[in-house]
Amino acid sequence: MMQWSARRRSSWVQLAGHPGNFCPSEGGEVLKKYNAVESSCLQALMHDSLCRFVPQYYGVTSRGNERYMRLEDLLSGKSFPVIMDCKMGVRTYLEKDLSKVQHSASLRSDMYWKMVKVDPAAPTVEEHALRAVTKSRYLQWRDSLSSSSTLGFRIEGITKENGKVLRDFKMTRTLAQVTDTVLTFTKKQPNILKDYLSRLMALDEALKKSEFFKTHEIIGSSLLFIHDRRSKANIWMIDFGKTFPTDSGLYLKHNIPWIEGNQEDGYLTGLASLTSVVKEALLE
Ligand code: ATP
Ligand code: MG
Ligand code: MG
């Protein structure tokens, strides 16, 4: 047990998300707090062309009073892994969250202060006078700060070889800034960049064939980039807690602008941007 936890401490890294959502486990698995939406997506994905891009899902288990989803540990067998979590899509909030808050015009002073802390010039004159903003205004502003609105993804965090976690990418917005970050993340190693590029291209192919992808609005989901000294660099789709079937089976394009009501998420816009970033990094 001692040996297991020592090994575990050196390899398991949770880069993003709420700290209490995960529980370490043995045998190449991680346990993530049960969520019915995510569980049903993972179940469906096990029988979809995206299966080889998603951690294996082994079903539900309990620890004490808590239920967990048993997932393949993507870091299993890696030594000193270097990891990057990219949150995909042109928006990171659900349409229903936006309409809920739009219909209640309640003003939020906590969100006003969060906004001012990042950029004192962001609130309008009126918002400054009220010392408050609406939640919908805050959600949309937050996505426009990073590269989400324009490039269709944003970097959530990076874990370096020495285990140091970097999370300060809220204002990493332009293609040049993201490319610089990817160059640092990969240390410009061509073999790693090439592995990432071919995986992104294979993912693009698989997404185009996927029935799941056509019929789901994918919000807040990430691509997890992982490399170490020994094995091939790889990319995985994770985090389906805000992934919902479209209304009456509507087919989404995933690369056209979002207009409220069309459910588009810009996932393929993000994938195309990431592919350009990696190609650009290979030329450096
Ligand atoms: P969010 O706040 O983004 O909704 P969350 O609580 O839903 O977060 P995830 O995004 O699924 O959690 O995961 C958080 C982090 O945990 C990831 O960035 C990654 O570092 C790690 N992680 C998640 N799933 C796995 C896995 N199957 N194998 C290895 N690491 C994982
Ligand atoms: Mg996440
Ligand atoms: Mg999540």
PDB file of C-alpha atoms and ligand atoms in Angstrom:
ATOM      1  CA  MET A   1       0.000   0.000   0.000  1.00  0.00           C
ATOM      2  CA  MET A   2       2.861   2.349   0.929  1.00  0.00           C
ATOM      3  CA  GLN A   3       4.597   1.522  -2.307  1.00  0.00           C
ATOM      4  CA  TRP A   4       1.412   2.075  -4.286  1.00  0.00           C
ATOM      5  CA  SER A   5       0.757   5.518  -2.820  1.00  0.00           C
ATOM      6  CA  ALA A   6       4.353   6.613  -3.378  1.00  0.00           C
ATOM      7  CA  ARG A   7       4.122   5.605  -7.022  1.00  0.00           C
ATOM      8  CA  ARG A   8       0.721   7.183  -7.260  1.00  0.00           C
ATOM      9  CA  ARG A   9       1.815  10.511  -5.827  1.00  0.00           C
ATOM     10  CA  SER A  10       4.515  10.808  -8.442  1.00  0.00           C
ATOM     11  CA  SER A  11       2.278  10.124 -11.458  1.00  0.00           C
ATOM     12  CA  TRP A  12      -1.271  11.297 -10.702  1.00  0.00           C
ATOM     13  CA  VAL A  13      -1.843  14.910 -11.469  1.00  0.00           C
ATOM     14  CA  GLN A  14      -5.201  16.653 -11.581  1.00  0.00           C
ATOM     15  CA  LEU A  15      -4.662  19.653 -13.758  1.00  0.00           C
ATOM     16  CA  ALA A  16      -8.085  21.276 -13.728  1.00  0.00           C
ATOM     17  CA  GLY A  17     -11.496  20.868 -12.140  1.00  0.00           C
ATOM     18  CA  HIS A  18     -12.637  20.720  -8.527  1.00  0.00           C
ATOM     19  CA  PRO A  19     -10.093  19.022  -6.238  1.00  0.00           C
ATOM     20  CA  GLY A  20     -12.767  16.870  -4.532  1.00  0.00           C
ATOM     21  CA  ASN A  21     -14.000  15.389  -7.841  1.00  0.00           C
ATOM     22  CA  PHE A  22     -11.343  12.695  -8.070  1.00  0.00           C
ATOM     23  CA  CYS A  23     -10.262   9.854  -5.858  1.00  0.00           C
ATOM     24  CA  PRO A  24      -7.075   7.884  -6.620  1.00  0.00           C
ATOM     25  CA  SER A  25      -7.552   4.200  -7.326  1.00  0.00           C
ATOM     26  CA  GLU A  26      -5.454   1.140  -8.024  1.00  0.00           C
ATOM     27  CA  GLY A  27      -4.992  -0.900 -11.172  1.00  0.00           C
ATOM     28  CA  GLY A  28      -4.679   1.835 -13.785  1.00  0.00           C
ATOM     29  CA  GLU A  29      -7.974   3.523 -12.951  1.00  0.00           C
ATOM     30  CA  VAL A  30      -9.047   6.912 -11.623  1.00  0.00           C
ATOM     31  CA  LEU A  31     -12.357   7.523  -9.911  1.00  0.00           C
ATOM     32  CA  LYS A  32     -14.326  10.643 -10.850  1.00  0.00           C
ATOM     33  CA  LYS A  33     -17.423  11.661  -8.881  1.00  0.00           C
ATOM     34  CA  TYR A  34     -20.514  10.199 -10.526  1.00  0.00           C
ATOM     35  CA  ASN A  35     -22.494  12.495 -12.761  1.00  0.00           C
ATOM     36  CA  ALA A  36     -25.444  11.049 -14.709  1.00  0.00           C
ATOM     37  CA  VAL A  37     -24.840  13.282 -17.760  1.00  0.00           C
ATOM     38  CA  GLU A  38     -21.160  12.347 -18.019  1.00  0.00           C
ATOM     39  CA  SER A  39     -21.800   8.681 -17.286  1.00  0.00           C
ATOM     40  CA  SER A  40     -24.345   8.333 -20.086  1.00  0.00           C
ATOM     41  CA  CYS A  41     -21.996  10.117 -22.541  1.00  0.00           C
ATOM     42  CA  LEU A  42     -19.110   7.817 -21.607  1.00  0.00           C
ATOM     43  CA  GLN A  43     -21.368   4.785 -22.011  1.00  0.00           C
ATOM     44  CA  ALA A  44     -22.422   5.926 -25.486  1.00  0.00           C
ATOM     45  CA  LEU A  45     -18.829   6.795 -26.451  1.00  0.00           C
ATOM     46  CA  MET A  46     -17.647   3.254 -25.696  1.00  0.00           C
ATOM     47  CA  HIS A  47     -19.701   2.169 -28.738  1.00  0.00           C
ATOM     48  CA  ASP A  48     -18.794   5.062 -31.035  1.00  0.00           C
ATOM     49  CA  SER A  49     -15.973   5.745 -33.507  1.00  0.00           C
ATOM     50  CA  LEU A  50     -14.533   8.092 -30.848  1.00  0.00           C
ATOM     51  CA  CYS A  51     -13.936   5.168 -28.493  1.00  0.00           C
ATOM     52  CA  ARG A  52     -10.154   5.148 -29.031  1.00  0.00           C
ATOM     53  CA  PHE A  53      -9.949   8.863 -28.145  1.00  0.00           C
ATOM     54  CA  VAL A  54     -11.771   8.555 -24.813  1.00  0.00           C
ATOM     55  CA  PRO A  55     -10.521   6.910 -21.571  1.00  0.00           C
ATOM     56  CA  GLN A  56     -12.102   3.483 -21.141  1.00  0.00           C
ATOM     57  CA  TYR A  57     -15.173   3.591 -18.931  1.00  0.00           C
ATOM     58  CA  TYR A  58     -15.553   0.648 -16.553  1.00  0.00           C
ATOM     59  CA  GLY A  59     -18.822   1.634 -14.854  1.00  0.00           C
ATOM     60  CA  VAL A  60     -19.813   2.878 -11.414  1.00  0.00           C
ATOM     61  CA  THR A  61     -18.427   2.091  -7.950  1.00  0.00           C
ATOM     62  CA  SER A  62     -18.867   3.441  -4.407  1.00  0.00           C
ATOM     63  CA  ARG A  63     -16.470   4.715  -1.752  1.00  0.00           C
ATOM     64  CA  GLY A  64     -18.309   5.358   1.487  1.00  0.00           C
ATOM     65  CA  ASN A  65     -21.467   7.277   0.635  1.00  0.00           C
ATOM     66  CA  GLU A  66     -20.101   8.605  -2.633  1.00  0.00           C
ATOM     67  CA  ARG A  67     -20.590   7.132  -6.120  1.00  0.00           C
ATOM     68  CA  TYR A  68     -17.735   7.303  -8.628  1.00  0.00           C
ATOM     69  CA  MET A  69     -17.190   6.573 -12.333  1.00  0.00           C
ATOM     70  CA  ARG A  70     -14.265   4.201 -12.972  1.00  0.00           C
ATOM     71  CA  LEU A  71     -12.101   5.629 -15.755  1.00  0.00           C
ATOM     72  CA  GLU A  72      -8.898   4.458 -17.406  1.00  0.00           C
ATOM     73  CA  ASP A  73      -5.960   6.368 -15.842  1.00  0.00           C
ATOM     74  CA  LEU A  74      -4.407   8.089 -18.841  1.00  0.00           C
ATOM     75  CA  LEU A  75      -1.203   8.696 -16.864  1.00  0.00           C
ATOM     76  CA  SER A  76      -0.715   5.069 -15.928  1.00  0.00           C
ATOM     77  CA  GLY A  77       2.810   3.895 -16.817  1.00  0.00           C
ATOM     78  CA  LYS A  78       4.026   7.401 -17.596  1.00  0.00           C
ATOM     79  CA  SER A  79       7.152   8.726 -15.923  1.00  0.00           C
ATOM     80  CA  PHE A  80       7.264  12.448 -15.210  1.00  0.00           C
ATOM     81  CA  PRO A  81       4.396  13.188 -17.611  1.00  0.00           C
ATOM     82  CA  VAL A  82       3.988  16.629 -19.146  1.00  0.00           C
ATOM     83  CA  ILE A  83       0.282  17.459 -19.518  1.00  0.00           C
ATOM     84  CA  MET A  84      -1.826  20.191 -21.085  1.00  0.00           C
ATOM     85  CA  ASP A  85      -5.607  20.564 -20.654  1.00  0.00           C
ATOM     86  CA  CYS A  86      -7.305  22.486 -23.496  1.00  0.00           C
ATOM     87  CA  LYS A  87     -10.975  23.318 -22.955  1.00  0.00           C
ATOM     88  CA  MET A  88     -12.714  23.052 -26.315  1.00  0.00           C
ATOM     89  CA  GLY A  89     -15.372  25.245 -27.911  1.00  0.00           C
ATOM     90  CA  VAL A  90     -16.217  28.875 -28.594  1.00  0.00           C
ATOM     91  CA  ARG A  91     -18.233  29.067 -25.372  1.00  0.00           C
ATOM     92  CA  THR A  92     -17.892  27.341 -22.007  1.00  0.00           C
ATOM     93  CA  TYR A  93     -21.448  27.840 -20.726  1.00  0.00           C
ATOM     94  CA  LEU A  94     -24.641  26.070 -21.752  1.00  0.00           C
ATOM     95  CA  GLU A  95     -27.405  27.841 -23.659  1.00  0.00           C
ATOM     96  CA  LYS A  96     -29.786  26.979 -20.857  1.00  0.00           C
ATOM     97  CA  ASP A  97     -27.476  28.630 -18.272  1.00  0.00           C
ATOM     98  CA  LEU A  98     -27.464  31.788 -20.321  1.00  0.00           C
ATOM     99  CA  SER A  99     -31.220  31.972 -20.848  1.00  0.00           C
ATOM    100  CA  LYS A 100     -31.812  31.199 -17.168  1.00  0.00           C
ATOM    101  CA  VAL A 101     -29.722  34.192 -16.126  1.00  0.00           C
ATOM    102  CA  GLN A 102     -30.971  36.451 -18.905  1.00  0.00           C
ATOM    103  CA  HIS A 103     -34.512  36.009 -17.728  1.00  0.00           C
ATOM    104  CA  SER A 104     -33.590  36.875 -14.196  1.00  0.00           C
ATOM    105  CA  ALA A 105     -31.970  40.266 -14.578  1.00  0.00           C
ATOM    106  CA  SER A 106     -30.259  39.884 -11.226  1.00  0.00           C
ATOM    107  CA  LEU A 107     -27.050  41.815 -10.794  1.00  0.00           C
ATOM    108  CA  ARG A 108     -23.928  40.203  -9.370  1.00  0.00           C
ATOM    109  CA  SER A 109     -21.409  42.272  -7.482  1.00  0.00           C
ATOM    110  CA  ASP A 110     -19.100  39.246  -6.930  1.00  0.00           C
ATOM    111  CA  MET A 111     -18.782  38.885 -10.701  1.00  0.00           C
ATOM    112  CA  TYR A 112     -18.200  42.610 -11.098  1.00  0.00           C
ATOM    113  CA  TRP A 113     -15.238  42.416  -8.691  1.00  0.00           C
ATOM    114  CA  LYS A 114     -13.830  39.306 -10.415  1.00  0.00           C
ATOM    115  CA  MET A 115     -13.989  41.251 -13.674  1.00  0.00           C
ATOM    116  CA  VAL A 116     -12.303  44.349 -12.210  1.00  0.00           C
ATOM    117  CA  LYS A 117      -9.534  42.248 -10.691  1.00  0.00           C
ATOM    118  CA  VAL A 118      -8.591  40.930 -14.141  1.00  0.00           C
ATOM    119  CA  ASP A 119      -9.267  44.089 -16.147  1.00  0.00           C
ATOM    120  CA  PRO A 120     -10.388  47.319 -14.429  1.00  0.00           C
ATOM    121  CA  ALA A 121     -11.384  48.724 -17.833  1.00  0.00           C
ATOM    122  CA  ALA A 122     -13.744  45.832 -18.698  1.00  0.00           C
ATOM    123  CA  PRO A 123     -16.990  47.036 -17.038  1.00  0.00           C
ATOM    124  CA  THR A 124     -19.033  49.712 -18.801  1.00  0.00           C
ATOM    125  CA  VAL A 125     -19.644  53.110 -17.173  1.00  0.00           C
ATOM    126  CA  GLU A 126     -23.068  51.869 -16.077  1.00  0.00           C
ATOM    127  CA  GLU A 127     -21.633  48.632 -14.602  1.00  0.00           C
ATOM    128  CA  HIS A 128     -19.012  50.659 -12.722  1.00  0.00           C
ATOM    129  CA  ALA A 129     -21.755  52.855 -11.292  1.00  0.00           C
ATOM    130  CA  LEU A 130     -23.789  49.796 -10.216  1.00  0.00           C
ATOM    131  CA  ARG A 131     -20.660  47.951  -8.982  1.00  0.00           C
ATOM    132  CA  ALA A 132     -22.345  44.884 -10.515  1.00  0.00           C
ATOM    133  CA  VAL A 133     -22.808  42.964 -13.788  1.00  0.00           C
ATOM    134  CA  THR A 134     -25.374  40.384 -14.956  1.00  0.00           C
ATOM    135  CA  LYS A 135     -24.208  36.762 -14.973  1.00  0.00           C
ATOM    136  CA  SER A 136     -24.750  36.441 -18.736  1.00  0.00           C
ATOM    137  CA  ARG A 137     -22.514  39.463 -19.314  1.00  0.00           C
ATOM    138  CA  TYR A 138     -19.856  37.924 -17.056  1.00  0.00           C
ATOM    139  CA  LEU A 139     -19.954  34.500 -18.772  1.00  0.00           C
ATOM    140  CA  GLN A 140     -19.604  36.036 -22.227  1.00  0.00           C
ATOM    141  CA  TRP A 141     -16.842  38.418 -21.121  1.00  0.00           C
ATOM    142  CA  ARG A 142     -14.857  35.548 -19.573  1.00  0.00           C
ATOM    143  CA  ASP A 143     -14.830  33.569 -22.833  1.00  0.00           C
ATOM    144  CA  SER A 144     -13.775  36.655 -24.810  1.00  0.00           C
ATOM    145  CA  LEU A 145     -10.771  37.215 -22.520  1.00  0.00           C
ATOM    146  CA  SER A 146      -9.102  33.942 -23.435  1.00  0.00           C
ATOM    147  CA  SER A 147      -8.818  32.330 -26.863  1.00  0.00           C
ATOM    148  CA  SER A 148     -12.212  30.531 -26.468  1.00  0.00           C
ATOM    149  CA  SER A 149     -14.414  32.985 -28.406  1.00  0.00           C
ATOM    150  CA  THR A 150     -11.963  33.537 -31.251  1.00  0.00           C
ATOM    151  CA  LEU A 151      -9.950  30.292 -31.587  1.00  0.00           C
ATOM    152  CA  GLY A 152     -12.513  27.846 -30.212  1.00  0.00           C
ATOM    153  CA  PHE A 153     -10.383  26.518 -27.344  1.00  0.00           C
ATOM    154  CA  ARG A 154      -8.387  27.758 -24.377  1.00  0.00           C
ATOM    155  CA  ILE A 155      -5.513  26.412 -22.337  1.00  0.00           C
ATOM    156  CA  GLU A 156      -6.731  25.563 -18.828  1.00  0.00           C
ATOM    157  CA  GLY A 157      -3.453  24.371 -17.372  1.00  0.00           C
ATOM    158  CA  ILE A 158      -0.097  22.743 -17.939  1.00  0.00           C
ATOM    159  CA  THR A 159       1.853  20.354 -15.720  1.00  0.00           C
ATOM    160  CA  LYS A 160       5.588  20.420 -16.282  1.00  0.00           C
ATOM    161  CA  GLU A 161       8.014  17.479 -15.984  1.00  0.00           C
ATOM    162  CA  ASN A 162       8.936  18.502 -12.438  1.00  0.00           C
ATOM    163  CA  GLY A 163       5.270  18.403 -11.414  1.00  0.00           C
ATOM    164  CA  LYS A 164       4.866  22.188 -11.335  1.00  0.00           C
ATOM    165  CA  VAL A 165       1.367  23.206 -12.405  1.00  0.00           C
ATOM    166  CA  LEU A 166       0.772  26.380 -14.409  1.00  0.00           C
ATOM    167  CA  ARG A 167      -2.771  27.711 -14.481  1.00  0.00           C
ATOM    168  CA  ASP A 168      -2.431  31.346 -15.396  1.00  0.00           C
ATOM    169  CA  PHE A 169      -3.744  31.271 -18.965  1.00  0.00           C
ATOM    170  CA  LYS A 170      -6.967  33.280 -18.508  1.00  0.00           C
ATOM    171  CA  MET A 171      -5.638  35.997 -20.792  1.00  0.00           C
ATOM    172  CA  THR A 172      -3.774  33.828 -23.290  1.00  0.00           C
ATOM    173  CA  ARG A 173      -5.824  34.853 -26.275  1.00  0.00           C
ATOM    174  CA  THR A 174      -3.989  35.276 -29.568  1.00  0.00           C
ATOM    175  CA  LEU A 175      -2.696  32.580 -31.919  1.00  0.00           C
ATOM    176  CA  ALA A 176       0.857  33.833 -31.291  1.00  0.00           C
ATOM    177  CA  GLN A 177       0.453  33.603 -27.492  1.00  0.00           C
ATOM    178  CA  VAL A 178      -0.983  30.085 -27.695  1.00  0.00           C
ATOM    179  CA  THR A 179       1.764  28.979 -30.113  1.00  0.00           C
ATOM    180  CA  ASP A 180       4.431  30.289 -27.717  1.00  0.00           C
ATOM    181  CA  THR A 181       2.825  28.330 -24.883  1.00  0.00           C
ATOM    182  CA  VAL A 182       2.737  25.130 -26.988  1.00  0.00           C
ATOM    183  CA  LEU A 183       6.404  25.639 -27.922  1.00  0.00           C
ATOM    184  CA  THR A 184       7.314  25.869 -24.231  1.00  0.00           C
ATOM    185  CA  PHE A 185       5.051  22.904 -23.380  1.00  0.00           C
ATOM    186  CA  THR A 186       6.720  20.645 -25.995  1.00  0.00           C
ATOM    187  CA  LYS A 187      10.188  22.208 -25.669  1.00  0.00           C
ATOM    188  CA  LYS A 188      10.034  22.392 -29.499  1.00  0.00           C
ATOM    189  CA  GLN A 189      10.699  18.630 -29.741  1.00  0.00           C
ATOM    190  CA  PRO A 190       9.765  17.722 -33.340  1.00  0.00           C
ATOM    191  CA  ASN A 191       8.907  14.065 -32.609  1.00  0.00           C
ATOM    192  CA  ILE A 192       6.424  15.143 -29.922  1.00  0.00           C
ATOM    193  CA  LEU A 193       4.880  17.859 -32.087  1.00  0.00           C
ATOM    194  CA  LYS A 194       4.555  15.346 -34.966  1.00  0.00           C
ATOM    195  CA  ASP A 195       2.813  12.804 -32.704  1.00  0.00           C
ATOM    196  CA  TYR A 196       0.395  15.520 -31.553  1.00  0.00           C
ATOM    197  CA  LEU A 197      -0.278  16.626 -35.113  1.00  0.00           C
ATOM    198  CA  SER A 198      -1.081  13.132 -36.354  1.00  0.00           C
ATOM    199  CA  ARG A 199      -3.338  12.458 -33.350  1.00  0.00           C
ATOM    200  CA  LEU A 200      -5.239  15.730 -33.991  1.00  0.00           C
ATOM    201  CA  MET A 201      -5.696  14.762 -37.629  1.00  0.00           C
ATOM    202  CA  ALA A 202      -6.894  11.267 -36.686  1.00  0.00           C
ATOM    203  CA  LEU A 203      -9.321  12.812 -34.196  1.00  0.00           C
ATOM    204  CA  ASP A 204     -10.698  15.085 -36.911  1.00  0.00           C
ATOM    205  CA  GLU A 205     -11.375  12.017 -39.095  1.00  0.00           C
ATOM    206  CA  ALA A 206     -13.025  10.123 -36.229  1.00  0.00           C
ATOM    207  CA  LEU A 207     -15.210  13.106 -35.263  1.00  0.00           C
ATOM    208  CA  LYS A 208     -16.507  13.358 -38.823  1.00  0.00           C
ATOM    209  CA  LYS A 209     -17.617   9.697 -38.694  1.00  0.00           C
ATOM    210  CA  SER A 210     -19.072   9.894 -35.196  1.00  0.00           C
ATOM    211  CA  GLU A 211     -22.821   9.673 -34.660  1.00  0.00           C
ATOM    212  CA  PHE A 212     -22.283  10.828 -31.062  1.00  0.00           C
ATOM    213  CA  PHE A 213     -20.470  13.979 -32.216  1.00  0.00           C
ATOM    214  CA  LYS A 214     -23.174  14.943 -34.729  1.00  0.00           C
ATOM    215  CA  THR A 215     -25.906  14.761 -32.139  1.00  0.00           C
ATOM    216  CA  HIS A 216     -24.263  16.281 -29.048  1.00  0.00           C
ATOM    217  CA  GLU A 217     -23.601  19.826 -27.886  1.00  0.00           C
ATOM    218  CA  ILE A 218     -20.172  19.525 -26.249  1.00  0.00           C
ATOM    219  CA  ILE A 219     -19.501  22.248 -23.701  1.00  0.00           C
ATOM    220  CA  GLY A 220     -16.582  22.471 -21.246  1.00  0.00           C
ATOM    221  CA  SER A 221     -14.983  19.268 -22.526  1.00  0.00           C
ATOM    222  CA  SER A 222     -11.188  19.111 -22.843  1.00  0.00           C
ATOM    223  CA  LEU A 223      -8.465  17.601 -24.953  1.00  0.00           C
ATOM    224  CA  LEU A 224      -5.777  16.275 -22.638  1.00  0.00           C
ATOM    225  CA  PHE A 225      -2.274  16.355 -24.211  1.00  0.00           C
ATOM    226  CA  ILE A 226       0.188  13.974 -22.523  1.00  0.00           C
ATOM    227  CA  HIS A 227       3.839  13.191 -23.245  1.00  0.00           C
ATOM    228  CA  ASP A 228       6.798  11.857 -21.329  1.00  0.00           C
ATOM    229  CA  ARG A 229      10.372  10.836 -22.118  1.00  0.00           C
ATOM    230  CA  ARG A 230       9.577   7.284 -23.122  1.00  0.00           C
ATOM    231  CA  SER A 231       6.290   6.885 -24.918  1.00  0.00           C
ATOM    232  CA  LYS A 232       4.411   8.411 -27.829  1.00  0.00           C
ATOM    233  CA  ALA A 233       2.744  11.754 -27.226  1.00  0.00           C
ATOM    234  CA  ASN A 234      -1.033  11.324 -27.118  1.00  0.00           C
ATOM    235  CA  ILE A 235      -4.278  13.292 -26.904  1.00  0.00           C
ATOM    236  CA  TRP A 236      -7.536  12.249 -25.209  1.00  0.00           C
ATOM    237  CA  MET A 237     -11.069  13.629 -25.032  1.00  0.00           C
ATOM    238  CA  ILE A 238     -12.185  14.059 -21.401  1.00  0.00           C
ATOM    239  CA  ASP A 239     -14.847  15.766 -19.257  1.00  0.00           C
ATOM    240  CA  PHE A 240     -18.401  15.269 -20.549  1.00  0.00           C
ATOM    241  CA  GLY A 241     -20.333  16.759 -17.614  1.00  0.00           C
ATOM    242  CA  LYS A 242     -21.833  19.457 -19.844  1.00  0.00           C
ATOM    243  CA  THR A 243     -22.311  17.391 -23.023  1.00  0.00           C
ATOM    244  CA  PHE A 244     -25.979  17.025 -23.984  1.00  0.00           C
ATOM    245  CA  PRO A 245     -27.906  15.351 -26.824  1.00  0.00           C
ATOM    246  CA  THR A 246     -29.220  17.990 -29.225  1.00  0.00           C
ATOM    247  CA  ASP A 247     -32.925  18.833 -29.268  1.00  0.00           C
ATOM    248  CA  SER A 248     -34.818  16.275 -31.386  1.00  0.00           C
ATOM    249  CA  GLY A 249     -31.602  14.760 -32.715  1.00  0.00           C
ATOM    250  CA  LEU A 250     -30.556  17.943 -34.569  1.00  0.00           C
ATOM    251  CA  TYR A 251     -27.223  17.504 -36.428  1.00  0.00           C
ATOM    252  CA  LEU A 252     -24.577  20.038 -35.413  1.00  0.00           C
ATOM    253  CA  LYS A 253     -21.753  21.296 -37.653  1.00  0.00           C
ATOM    254  CA  HIS A 254     -19.416  22.303 -34.782  1.00  0.00           C
ATOM    255  CA  ASN A 255     -17.617  24.880 -36.944  1.00  0.00           C
ATOM    256  CA  ILE A 256     -20.195  27.577 -37.638  1.00  0.00           C
ATOM    257  CA  PRO A 257     -20.819  30.621 -35.441  1.00  0.00           C
ATOM    258  CA  TRP A 258     -22.970  30.160 -32.385  1.00  0.00           C
ATOM    259  CA  ILE A 259     -26.248  32.048 -32.439  1.00  0.00           C
ATOM    260  CA  GLU A 260     -28.391  31.550 -29.372  1.00  0.00           C
ATOM    261  CA  GLY A 261     -30.705  28.629 -30.120  1.00  0.00           C
ATOM    262  CA  ASN A 262     -28.569  26.840 -32.742  1.00  0.00           C
ATOM    263  CA  GLN A 263     -26.700  24.851 -30.025  1.00  0.00           C
ATOM    264  CA  GLU A 264     -23.417  25.088 -31.951  1.00  0.00           C
ATOM    265  CA  ASP A 265     -20.323  24.732 -29.764  1.00  0.00           C
ATOM    266  CA  GLY A 266     -17.410  25.459 -32.143  1.00  0.00           C
ATOM    267  CA  TYR A 267     -15.603  22.218 -31.240  1.00  0.00           C
ATOM    268  CA  LEU A 268     -14.216  21.777 -34.776  1.00  0.00           C
ATOM    269  CA  THR A 269     -13.234  25.458 -34.900  1.00  0.00           C
ATOM    270  CA  GLY A 270     -11.091  24.745 -31.847  1.00  0.00           C
ATOM    271  CA  LEU A 271      -9.657  21.569 -33.347  1.00  0.00           C
ATOM    272  CA  ALA A 272      -8.710  23.424 -36.563  1.00  0.00           C
ATOM    273  CA  SER A 273      -7.022  26.193 -34.527  1.00  0.00           C
ATOM    274  CA  LEU A 274      -5.104  23.683 -32.412  1.00  0.00           C
ATOM    275  CA  THR A 275      -3.969  21.889 -35.572  1.00  0.00           C
ATOM    276  CA  SER A 276      -2.688  25.209 -37.002  1.00  0.00           C
ATOM    277  CA  VAL A 277      -0.906  25.969 -33.730  1.00  0.00           C
ATOM    278  CA  VAL A 278       0.921  22.617 -33.755  1.00  0.00           C
ATOM    279  CA  LYS A 279       1.807  22.993 -37.471  1.00  0.00           C
ATOM    280  CA  GLU A 280       3.119  26.502 -36.786  1.00  0.00           C
ATOM    281  CA  ALA A 281       5.140  25.232 -33.801  1.00  0.00           C
ATOM    282  CA  LEU A 282       6.727  22.552 -36.041  1.00  0.00           C
ATOM    283  CA  LEU A 283       8.012  25.294 -38.361  1.00  0.00           C
ATOM    284  CA  GLU A 284       9.701  27.231 -35.538  1.00  0.00           C
TER     285      GLU A 284
HETATM  286  P1  ATP B   1     -14.072  21.028 -14.830  1.00  0.00           P
HETATM  287  O1  ATP B   1     -13.978  22.041 -13.742  1.00  0.00           O
HETATM  288  O2  ATP B   1     -13.158  21.347 -16.013  1.00  0.00           O
HETATM  289  O3  ATP B   1     -15.468  20.682 -15.240  1.00  0.00           O
HETATM  290  P2  ATP B   1     -13.917  18.286 -13.798  1.00  0.00           P
HETATM  291  O4  ATP B   1     -14.010  18.245 -12.310  1.00  0.00           O
HETATM  292  O5  ATP B   1     -15.093  17.877 -14.602  1.00  0.00           O
HETATM  293  O6  ATP B   1     -13.378  19.689 -14.241  1.00  0.00           O
HETATM  294  P3  ATP B   1     -12.023  16.924 -15.556  1.00  0.00           P
HETATM  295  O7  ATP B   1     -11.895  18.109 -16.422  1.00  0.00           O
HETATM  296  O8  ATP B   1     -12.666  15.697 -16.102  1.00  0.00           O
HETATM  297  O9  ATP B   1     -12.661  17.329 -14.141  1.00  0.00           O
HETATM  298  O10 ATP B   1     -10.557  16.508 -15.076  1.00  0.00           O
HETATM  299  C1  ATP B   1      -9.732  17.401 -14.380  1.00  0.00           C
HETATM  300  C2  ATP B   1      -8.277  17.001 -14.553  1.00  0.00           C
HETATM  301  O11 ATP B   1      -8.067  15.676 -14.046  1.00  0.00           O
HETATM  302  C3  ATP B   1      -7.792  16.972 -15.989  1.00  0.00           C
HETATM  303  O12 ATP B   1      -7.309  18.247 -16.404  1.00  0.00           O
HETATM  304  C4  ATP B   1      -6.679  15.948 -15.923  1.00  0.00           C
HETATM  305  O13 ATP B   1      -5.479  16.554 -15.440  1.00  0.00           O
HETATM  306  C5  ATP B   1      -7.163  14.962 -14.876  1.00  0.00           C
HETATM  307  N1  ATP B   1      -7.863  13.800 -15.465  1.00  0.00           N
HETATM  308  C6  ATP B   1      -9.186  13.711 -15.744  1.00  0.00           C
HETATM  309  N2  ATP B   1      -9.511  12.485 -16.227  1.00  0.00           N
HETATM  310  C7  ATP B   1      -8.355  11.775 -16.264  1.00  0.00           C
HETATM  311  C8  ATP B   1      -8.020  10.427 -16.654  1.00  0.00           C
HETATM  312  N3  ATP B   1      -8.945   9.572 -17.122  1.00  0.00           N
HETATM  313  N4  ATP B   1      -6.736  10.044 -16.552  1.00  0.00           N
HETATM  314  C9  ATP B   1      -5.791  10.894 -16.089  1.00  0.00           C
HETATM  315  N5  ATP B   1      -6.032  12.167 -15.707  1.00  0.00           N
HETATM  316  C10 ATP B   1      -7.305  12.609 -15.776  1.00  0.00           C
HETATM  317 MG    MG B   2     -12.431  19.828 -17.173  1.00  0.00          MG
HETATM  318 MG    MG B   3     -16.241  19.011 -16.015  1.00  0.00          MG
END
